[in-house]
PDB file of C-alpha atoms in Angstrom:
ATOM      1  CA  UNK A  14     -70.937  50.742  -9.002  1.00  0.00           C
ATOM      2  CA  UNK A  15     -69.068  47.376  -8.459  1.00  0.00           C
ATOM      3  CA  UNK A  16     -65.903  47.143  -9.781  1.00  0.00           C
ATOM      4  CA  UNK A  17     -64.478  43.721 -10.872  1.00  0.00           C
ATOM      5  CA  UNK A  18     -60.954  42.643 -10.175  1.00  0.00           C
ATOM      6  CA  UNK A  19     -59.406  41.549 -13.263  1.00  0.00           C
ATOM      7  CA  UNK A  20     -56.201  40.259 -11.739  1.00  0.00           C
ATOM      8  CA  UNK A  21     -55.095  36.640 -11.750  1.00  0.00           C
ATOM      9  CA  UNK A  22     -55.801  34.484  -8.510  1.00  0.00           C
ATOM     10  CA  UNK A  23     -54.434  31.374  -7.804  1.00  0.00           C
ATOM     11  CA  UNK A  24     -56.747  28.585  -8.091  1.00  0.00           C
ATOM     12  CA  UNK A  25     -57.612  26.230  -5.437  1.00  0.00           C
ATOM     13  CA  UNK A  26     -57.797  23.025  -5.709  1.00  0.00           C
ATOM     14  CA  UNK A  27     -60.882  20.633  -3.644  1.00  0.00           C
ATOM     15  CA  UNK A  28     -59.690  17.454  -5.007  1.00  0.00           C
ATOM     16  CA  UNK A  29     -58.729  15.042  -2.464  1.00  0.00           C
ATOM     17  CA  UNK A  30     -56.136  12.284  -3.090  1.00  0.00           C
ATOM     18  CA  UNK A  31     -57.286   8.897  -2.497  1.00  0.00           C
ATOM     19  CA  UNK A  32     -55.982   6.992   0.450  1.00  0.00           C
ATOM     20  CA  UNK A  33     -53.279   4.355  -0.394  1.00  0.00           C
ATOM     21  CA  UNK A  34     -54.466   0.553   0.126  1.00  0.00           C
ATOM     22  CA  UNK A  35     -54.308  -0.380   3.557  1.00  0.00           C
ATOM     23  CA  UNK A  36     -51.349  -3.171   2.660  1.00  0.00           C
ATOM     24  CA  UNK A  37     -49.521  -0.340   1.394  1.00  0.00           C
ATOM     25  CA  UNK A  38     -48.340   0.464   5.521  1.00  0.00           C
ATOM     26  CA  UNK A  39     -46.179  -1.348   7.220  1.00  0.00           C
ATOM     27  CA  UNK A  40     -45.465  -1.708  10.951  1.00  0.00           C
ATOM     28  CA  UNK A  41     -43.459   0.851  12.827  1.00  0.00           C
ATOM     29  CA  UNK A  42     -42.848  -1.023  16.450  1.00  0.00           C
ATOM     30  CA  UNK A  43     -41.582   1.978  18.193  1.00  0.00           C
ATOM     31  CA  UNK A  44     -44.597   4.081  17.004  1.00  0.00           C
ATOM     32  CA  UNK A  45     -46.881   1.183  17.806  1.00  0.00           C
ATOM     33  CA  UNK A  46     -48.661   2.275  14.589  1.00  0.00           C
ATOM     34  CA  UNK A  47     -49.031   1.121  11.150  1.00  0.00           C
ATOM     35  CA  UNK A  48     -47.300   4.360   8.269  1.00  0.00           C
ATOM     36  CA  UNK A  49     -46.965   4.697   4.764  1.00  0.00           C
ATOM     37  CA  UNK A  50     -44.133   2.879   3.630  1.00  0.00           C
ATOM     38  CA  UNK A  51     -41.714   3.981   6.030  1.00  0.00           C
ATOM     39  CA  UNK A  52     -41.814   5.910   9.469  1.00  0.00           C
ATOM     40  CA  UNK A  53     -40.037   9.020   9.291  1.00  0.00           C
ATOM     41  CA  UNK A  54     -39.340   9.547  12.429  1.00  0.00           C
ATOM     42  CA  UNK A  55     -37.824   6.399  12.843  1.00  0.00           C
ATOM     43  CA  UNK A  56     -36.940   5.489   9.151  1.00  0.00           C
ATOM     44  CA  UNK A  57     -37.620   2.387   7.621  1.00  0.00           C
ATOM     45  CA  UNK A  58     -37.525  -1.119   8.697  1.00  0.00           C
ATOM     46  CA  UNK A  59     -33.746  -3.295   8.450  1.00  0.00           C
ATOM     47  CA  UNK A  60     -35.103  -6.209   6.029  1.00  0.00           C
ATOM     48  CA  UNK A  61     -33.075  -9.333   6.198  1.00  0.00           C
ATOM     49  CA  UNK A  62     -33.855 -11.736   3.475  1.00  0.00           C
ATOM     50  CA  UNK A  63     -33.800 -15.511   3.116  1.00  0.00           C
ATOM     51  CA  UNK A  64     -31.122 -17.328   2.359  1.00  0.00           C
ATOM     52  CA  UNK A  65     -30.817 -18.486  -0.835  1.00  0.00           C
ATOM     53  CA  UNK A  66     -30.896 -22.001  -1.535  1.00  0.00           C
ATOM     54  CA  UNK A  67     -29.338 -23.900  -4.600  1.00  0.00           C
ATOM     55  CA  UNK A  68     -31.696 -26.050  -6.985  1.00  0.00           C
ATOM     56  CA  UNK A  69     -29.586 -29.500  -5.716  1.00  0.00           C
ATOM     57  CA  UNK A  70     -28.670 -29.793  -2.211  1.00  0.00           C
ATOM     58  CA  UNK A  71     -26.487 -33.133  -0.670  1.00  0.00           C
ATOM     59  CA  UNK A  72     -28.461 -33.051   2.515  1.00  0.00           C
ATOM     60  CA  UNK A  73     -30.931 -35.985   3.121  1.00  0.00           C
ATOM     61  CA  UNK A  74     -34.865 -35.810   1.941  1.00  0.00           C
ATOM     62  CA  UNK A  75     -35.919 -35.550   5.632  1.00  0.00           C
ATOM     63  CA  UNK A  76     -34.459 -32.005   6.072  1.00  0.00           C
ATOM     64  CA  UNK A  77     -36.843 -29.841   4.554  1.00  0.00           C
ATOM     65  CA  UNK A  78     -36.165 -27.494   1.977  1.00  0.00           C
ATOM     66  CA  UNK A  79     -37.420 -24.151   4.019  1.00  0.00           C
ATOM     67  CA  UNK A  80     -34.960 -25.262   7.147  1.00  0.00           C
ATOM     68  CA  UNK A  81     -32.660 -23.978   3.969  1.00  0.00           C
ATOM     69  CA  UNK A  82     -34.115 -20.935   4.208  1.00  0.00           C
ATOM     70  CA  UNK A  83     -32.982 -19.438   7.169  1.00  0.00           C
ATOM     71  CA  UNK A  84     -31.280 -16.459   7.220  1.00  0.00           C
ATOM     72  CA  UNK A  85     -27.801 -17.969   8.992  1.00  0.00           C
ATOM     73  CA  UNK A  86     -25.882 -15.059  10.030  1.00  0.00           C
ATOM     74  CA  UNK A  87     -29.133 -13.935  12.444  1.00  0.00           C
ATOM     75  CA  UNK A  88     -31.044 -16.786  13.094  1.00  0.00           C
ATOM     76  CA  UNK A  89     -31.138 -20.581  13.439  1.00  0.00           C
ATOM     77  CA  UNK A  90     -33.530 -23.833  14.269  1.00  0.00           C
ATOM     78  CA  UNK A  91     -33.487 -25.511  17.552  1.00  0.00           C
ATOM     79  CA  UNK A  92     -35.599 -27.315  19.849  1.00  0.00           C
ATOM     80  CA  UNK A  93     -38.177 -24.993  20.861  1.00  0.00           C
ATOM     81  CA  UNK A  94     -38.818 -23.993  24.500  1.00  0.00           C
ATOM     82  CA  UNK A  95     -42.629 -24.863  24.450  1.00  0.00           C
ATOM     83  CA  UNK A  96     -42.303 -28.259  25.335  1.00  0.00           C
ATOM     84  CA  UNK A  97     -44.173 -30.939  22.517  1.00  0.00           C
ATOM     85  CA  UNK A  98     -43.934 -28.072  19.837  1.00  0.00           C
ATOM     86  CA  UNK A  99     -40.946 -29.235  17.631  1.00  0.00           C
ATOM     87  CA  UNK A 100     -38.774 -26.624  16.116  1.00  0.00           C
ATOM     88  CA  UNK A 101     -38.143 -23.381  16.704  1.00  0.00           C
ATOM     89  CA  UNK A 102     -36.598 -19.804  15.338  1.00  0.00           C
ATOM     90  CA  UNK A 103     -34.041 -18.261  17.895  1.00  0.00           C
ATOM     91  CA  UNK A 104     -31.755 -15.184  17.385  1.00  0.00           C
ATOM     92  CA  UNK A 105     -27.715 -16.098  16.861  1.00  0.00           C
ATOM     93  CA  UNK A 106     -27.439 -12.439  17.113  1.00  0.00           C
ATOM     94  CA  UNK A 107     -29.440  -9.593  19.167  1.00  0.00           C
ATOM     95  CA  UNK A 108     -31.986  -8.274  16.483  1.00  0.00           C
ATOM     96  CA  UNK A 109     -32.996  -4.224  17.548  1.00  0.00           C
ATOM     97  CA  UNK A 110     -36.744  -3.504  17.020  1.00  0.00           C
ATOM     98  CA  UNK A 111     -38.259  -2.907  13.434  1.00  0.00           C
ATOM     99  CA  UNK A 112     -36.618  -5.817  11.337  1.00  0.00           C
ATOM    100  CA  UNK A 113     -38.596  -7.445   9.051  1.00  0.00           C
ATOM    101  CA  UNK A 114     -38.790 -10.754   8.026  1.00  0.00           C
ATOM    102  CA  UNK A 115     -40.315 -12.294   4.766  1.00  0.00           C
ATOM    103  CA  UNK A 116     -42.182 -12.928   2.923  1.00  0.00           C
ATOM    104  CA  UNK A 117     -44.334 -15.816   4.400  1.00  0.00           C
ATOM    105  CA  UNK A 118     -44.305 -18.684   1.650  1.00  0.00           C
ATOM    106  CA  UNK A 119     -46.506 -21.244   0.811  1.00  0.00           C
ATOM    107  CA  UNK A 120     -49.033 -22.839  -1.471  1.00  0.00           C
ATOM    108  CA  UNK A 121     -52.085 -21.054  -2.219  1.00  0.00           C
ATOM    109  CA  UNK A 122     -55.270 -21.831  -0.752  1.00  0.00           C
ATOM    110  CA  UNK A 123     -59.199 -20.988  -0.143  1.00  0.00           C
ATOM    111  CA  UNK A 124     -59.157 -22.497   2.890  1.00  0.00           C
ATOM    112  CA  UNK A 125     -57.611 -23.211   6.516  1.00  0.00           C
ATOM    113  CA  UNK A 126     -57.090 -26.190   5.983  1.00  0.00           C
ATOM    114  CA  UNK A 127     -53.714 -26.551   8.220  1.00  0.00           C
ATOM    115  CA  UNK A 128     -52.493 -24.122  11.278  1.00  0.00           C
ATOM    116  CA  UNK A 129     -49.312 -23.356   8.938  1.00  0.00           C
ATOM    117  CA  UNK A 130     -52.330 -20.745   7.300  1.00  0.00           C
ATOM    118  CA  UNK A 131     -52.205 -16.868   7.100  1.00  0.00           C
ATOM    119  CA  UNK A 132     -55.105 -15.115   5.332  1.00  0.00           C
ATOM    120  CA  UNK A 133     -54.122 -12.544   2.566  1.00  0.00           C
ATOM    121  CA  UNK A 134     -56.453  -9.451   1.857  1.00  0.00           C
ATOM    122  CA  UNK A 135     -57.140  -7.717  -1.101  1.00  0.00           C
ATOM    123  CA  UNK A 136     -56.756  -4.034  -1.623  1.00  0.00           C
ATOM    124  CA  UNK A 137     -60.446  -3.267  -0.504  1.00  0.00           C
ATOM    125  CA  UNK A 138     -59.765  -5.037   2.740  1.00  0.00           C
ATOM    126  CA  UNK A 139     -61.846  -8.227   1.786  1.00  0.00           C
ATOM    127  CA  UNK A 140     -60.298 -11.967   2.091  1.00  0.00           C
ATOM    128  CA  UNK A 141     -58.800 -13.131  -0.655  1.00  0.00           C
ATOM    129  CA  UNK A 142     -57.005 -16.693  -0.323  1.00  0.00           C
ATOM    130  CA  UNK A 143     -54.553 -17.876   2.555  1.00  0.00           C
ATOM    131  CA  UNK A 144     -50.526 -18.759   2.088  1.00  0.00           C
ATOM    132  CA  UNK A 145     -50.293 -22.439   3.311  1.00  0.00           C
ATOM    133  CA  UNK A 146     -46.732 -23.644   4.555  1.00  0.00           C
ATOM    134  CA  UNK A 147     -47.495 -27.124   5.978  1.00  0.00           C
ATOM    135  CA  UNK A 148     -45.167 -28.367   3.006  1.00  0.00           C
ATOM    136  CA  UNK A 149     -41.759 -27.629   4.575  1.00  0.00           C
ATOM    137  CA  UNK A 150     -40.766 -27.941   0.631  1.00  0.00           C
ATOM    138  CA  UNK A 151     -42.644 -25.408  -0.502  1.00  0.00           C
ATOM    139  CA  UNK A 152     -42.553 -22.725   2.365  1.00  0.00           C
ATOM    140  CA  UNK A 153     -39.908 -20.833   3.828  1.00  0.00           C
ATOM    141  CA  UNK A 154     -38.290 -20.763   7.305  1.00  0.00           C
ATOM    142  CA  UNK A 155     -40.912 -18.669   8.577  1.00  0.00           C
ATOM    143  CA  UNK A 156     -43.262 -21.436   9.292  1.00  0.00           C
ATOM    144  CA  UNK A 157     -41.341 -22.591  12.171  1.00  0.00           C
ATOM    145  CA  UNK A 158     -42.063 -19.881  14.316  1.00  0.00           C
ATOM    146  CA  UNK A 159     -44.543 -20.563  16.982  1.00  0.00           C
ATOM    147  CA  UNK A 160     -47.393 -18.824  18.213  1.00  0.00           C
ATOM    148  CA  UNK A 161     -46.524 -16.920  21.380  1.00  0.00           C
ATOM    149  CA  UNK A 162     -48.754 -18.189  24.551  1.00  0.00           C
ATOM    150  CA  UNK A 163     -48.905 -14.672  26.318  1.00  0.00           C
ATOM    151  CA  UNK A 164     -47.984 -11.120  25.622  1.00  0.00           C
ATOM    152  CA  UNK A 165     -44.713 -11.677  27.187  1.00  0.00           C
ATOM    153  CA  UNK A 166     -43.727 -14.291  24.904  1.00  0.00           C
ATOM    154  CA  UNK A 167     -44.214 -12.456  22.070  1.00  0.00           C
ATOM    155  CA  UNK A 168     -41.422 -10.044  20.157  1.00  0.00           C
ATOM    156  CA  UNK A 169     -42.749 -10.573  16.362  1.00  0.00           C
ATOM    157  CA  UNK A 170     -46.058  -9.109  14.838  1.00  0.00           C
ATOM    158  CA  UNK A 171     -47.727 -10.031  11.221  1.00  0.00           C
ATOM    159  CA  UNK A 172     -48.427  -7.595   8.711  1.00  0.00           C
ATOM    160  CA  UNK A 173     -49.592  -7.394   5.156  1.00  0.00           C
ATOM    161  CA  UNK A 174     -47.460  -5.789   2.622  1.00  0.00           C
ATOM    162  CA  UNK A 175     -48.339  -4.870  -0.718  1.00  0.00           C
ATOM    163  CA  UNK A 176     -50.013  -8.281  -1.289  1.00  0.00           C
ATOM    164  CA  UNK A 177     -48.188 -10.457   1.353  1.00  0.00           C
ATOM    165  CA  UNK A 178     -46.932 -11.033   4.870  1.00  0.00           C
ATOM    166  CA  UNK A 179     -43.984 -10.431   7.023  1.00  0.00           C
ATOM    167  CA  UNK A 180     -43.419 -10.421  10.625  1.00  0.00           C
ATOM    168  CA  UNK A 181     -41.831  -7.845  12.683  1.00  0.00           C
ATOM    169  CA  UNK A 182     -39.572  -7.584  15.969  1.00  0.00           C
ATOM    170  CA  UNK A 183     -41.365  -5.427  18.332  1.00  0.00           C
ATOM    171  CA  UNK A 184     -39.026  -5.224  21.214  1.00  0.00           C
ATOM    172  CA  UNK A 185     -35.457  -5.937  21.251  1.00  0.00           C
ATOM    173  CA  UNK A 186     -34.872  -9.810  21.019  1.00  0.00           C
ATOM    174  CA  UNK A 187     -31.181 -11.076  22.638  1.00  0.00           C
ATOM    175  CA  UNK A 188     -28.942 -13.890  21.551  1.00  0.00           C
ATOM    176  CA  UNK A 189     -30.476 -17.473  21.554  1.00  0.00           C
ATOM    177  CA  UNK A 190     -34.128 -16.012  22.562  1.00  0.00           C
ATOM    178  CA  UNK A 191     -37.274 -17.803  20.698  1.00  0.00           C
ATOM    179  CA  UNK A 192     -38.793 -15.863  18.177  1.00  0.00           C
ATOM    180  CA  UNK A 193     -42.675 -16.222  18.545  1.00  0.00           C
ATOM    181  CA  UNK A 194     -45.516 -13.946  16.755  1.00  0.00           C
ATOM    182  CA  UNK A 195     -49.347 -14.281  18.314  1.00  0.00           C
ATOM    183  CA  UNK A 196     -51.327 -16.102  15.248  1.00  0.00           C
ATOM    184  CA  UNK A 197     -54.601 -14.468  16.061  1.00  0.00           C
ATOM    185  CA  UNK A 198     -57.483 -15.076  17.876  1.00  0.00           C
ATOM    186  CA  UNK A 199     -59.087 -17.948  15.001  1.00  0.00           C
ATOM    187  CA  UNK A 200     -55.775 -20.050  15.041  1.00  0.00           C
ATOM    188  CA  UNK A 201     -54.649 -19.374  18.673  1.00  0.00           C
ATOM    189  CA  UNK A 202     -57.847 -21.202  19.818  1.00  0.00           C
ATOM    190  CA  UNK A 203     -57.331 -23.940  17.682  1.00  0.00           C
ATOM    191  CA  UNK A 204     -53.620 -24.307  19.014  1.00  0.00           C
ATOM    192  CA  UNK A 205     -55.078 -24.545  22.322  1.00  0.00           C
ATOM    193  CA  UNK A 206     -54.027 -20.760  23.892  1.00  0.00           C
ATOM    194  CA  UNK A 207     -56.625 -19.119  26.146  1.00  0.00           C
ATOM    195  CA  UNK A 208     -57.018 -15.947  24.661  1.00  0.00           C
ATOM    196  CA  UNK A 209     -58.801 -14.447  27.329  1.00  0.00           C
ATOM    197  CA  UNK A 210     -55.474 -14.937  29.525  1.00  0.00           C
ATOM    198  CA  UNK A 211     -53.484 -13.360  26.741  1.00  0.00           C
ATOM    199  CA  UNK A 212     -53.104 -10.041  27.593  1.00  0.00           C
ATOM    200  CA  UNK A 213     -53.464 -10.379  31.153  1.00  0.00           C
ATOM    201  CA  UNK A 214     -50.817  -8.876  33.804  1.00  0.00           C
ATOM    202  CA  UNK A 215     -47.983 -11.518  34.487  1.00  0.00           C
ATOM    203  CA  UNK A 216     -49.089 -11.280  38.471  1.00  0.00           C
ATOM    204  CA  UNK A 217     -52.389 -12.857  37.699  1.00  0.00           C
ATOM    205  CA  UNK A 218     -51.253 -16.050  37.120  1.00  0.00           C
ATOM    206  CA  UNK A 219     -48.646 -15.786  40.410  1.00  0.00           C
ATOM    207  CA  UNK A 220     -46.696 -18.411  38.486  1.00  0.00           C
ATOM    208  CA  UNK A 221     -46.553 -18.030  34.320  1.00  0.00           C
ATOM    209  CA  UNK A 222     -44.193 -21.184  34.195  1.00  0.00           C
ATOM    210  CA  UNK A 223     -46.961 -23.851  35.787  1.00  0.00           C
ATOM    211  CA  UNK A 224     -49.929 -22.200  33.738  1.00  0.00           C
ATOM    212  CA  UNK A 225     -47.720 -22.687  30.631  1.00  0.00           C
ATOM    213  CA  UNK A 226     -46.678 -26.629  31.846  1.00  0.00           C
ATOM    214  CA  UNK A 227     -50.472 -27.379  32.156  1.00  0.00           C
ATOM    215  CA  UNK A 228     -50.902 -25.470  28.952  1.00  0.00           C
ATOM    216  CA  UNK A 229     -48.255 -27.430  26.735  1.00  0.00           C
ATOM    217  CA  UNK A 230     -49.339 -30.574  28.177  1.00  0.00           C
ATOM    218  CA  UNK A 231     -53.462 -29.782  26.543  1.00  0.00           C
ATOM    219  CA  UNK A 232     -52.438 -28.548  23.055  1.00  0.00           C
ATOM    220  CA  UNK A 233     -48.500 -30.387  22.084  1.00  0.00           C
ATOM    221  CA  UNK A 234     -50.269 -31.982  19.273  1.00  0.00           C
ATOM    222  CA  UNK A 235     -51.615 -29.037  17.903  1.00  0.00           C
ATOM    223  CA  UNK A 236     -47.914 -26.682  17.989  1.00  0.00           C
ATOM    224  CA  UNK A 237     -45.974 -26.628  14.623  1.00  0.00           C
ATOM    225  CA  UNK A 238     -43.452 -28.982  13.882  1.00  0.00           C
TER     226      UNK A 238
END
């Protein structure tokens, strides 16, 4: 005769929580991996915000408002080193790995319709408009970093976070070095950068200083100003 066992058991649960939204990670450059909100093995990323700016400035109309922006005691505009691309974003100070920038401002969009553009997802992964900072009066300092022309250039990625986008430092970046983040495949070919020489070894060109000369001299109209 079976006997039943009347005594409590735990119950066990089969539900399965749902994944957080994919903008809900952010970029851990010594993991080379996106994590939920923070890395904990490395902890989370040193955010330095902008610099605020006052409503009424004395400096002249032709100095844009987002030149404003930039975070002084880090960074500052100069002449950048790709020759015919304007301004640039170079460290005052040596910034470690996994500092974060942002966010990205701009004006709203549907469309591309300048290389200032970053497209913005929605939570199911799907396009959803694009940030636009050609106006240097309604952006912030972040638009003045230019799009790296080969790994080795680069020492910023993009990310989305919780509904907008921030760059990065993926390697350590010393005093009065460029800041430059790779803009993606779409806007890299518009500004000119052979992406199939992008990630190749430094050796294959034999001499990365005369590939980027020949390079500037195709695509200085198309760089940021």
């Amino acid at each position: 005769m079976n006997r039943f066992n009347l005594r409590k058991k735990q119950r066990i649960s089969y539900y399965e929580p749902d994944e957080p939204p994919f903008d809900d990670y952010v970029f851990c450059s010594s993991c080379r991996d996106y994590v939920y909100e923070y890395c904990a093995i490395h902890g989370p990323l040193l955010i330095i915000p902008d610099d605020k700016v006052p409503a009424v400035t004395n400096l002249p109309p032709i100095v844009p408002r987002a030149a404003l922006t930039v975070p002084r005691v880090f960074l500052h505009l100069n002449v950048s080193t790709i020759r015919g691309a304007g301004l640039g974003v170079f460290a005052t100070r040596t910034l470690p790995r996994n500092v974060r920038f942002g966010p990205y401002r701009g004006v709203r969009s549907t469309d591309a319709a300048s290389n200032y553009c970053w497209q913005i997802c929605d939570k199911d992964h799907k396009p959803s408009h694009m940030v636009d900072a050609v106006d240097g009066n309604n952006s912030n300092w972040m638009r003045f970093i230019n799009c790296s022309r080969h790994w080795s250039e680069q020492n910023l990625v993009a990310f989305q976070y919780r509904g907008e986008l921030y760059y990065c430092t993926i390697r350590t970046i010393p005093r009065n070095t460029e800041l430059m983040v790779y803009y993606g495949s779409e806007f890299a070919h518009r500004l000119q950068v052979d992406i199939g020489r992008y990630n190749s070894p430094i050796d294959e060109f034999g001499n990365l200083y005369t590939y980027f000369r020949s390079l500037v001299h195709q695509s200085s109209l198309y760089f940021k100003t």
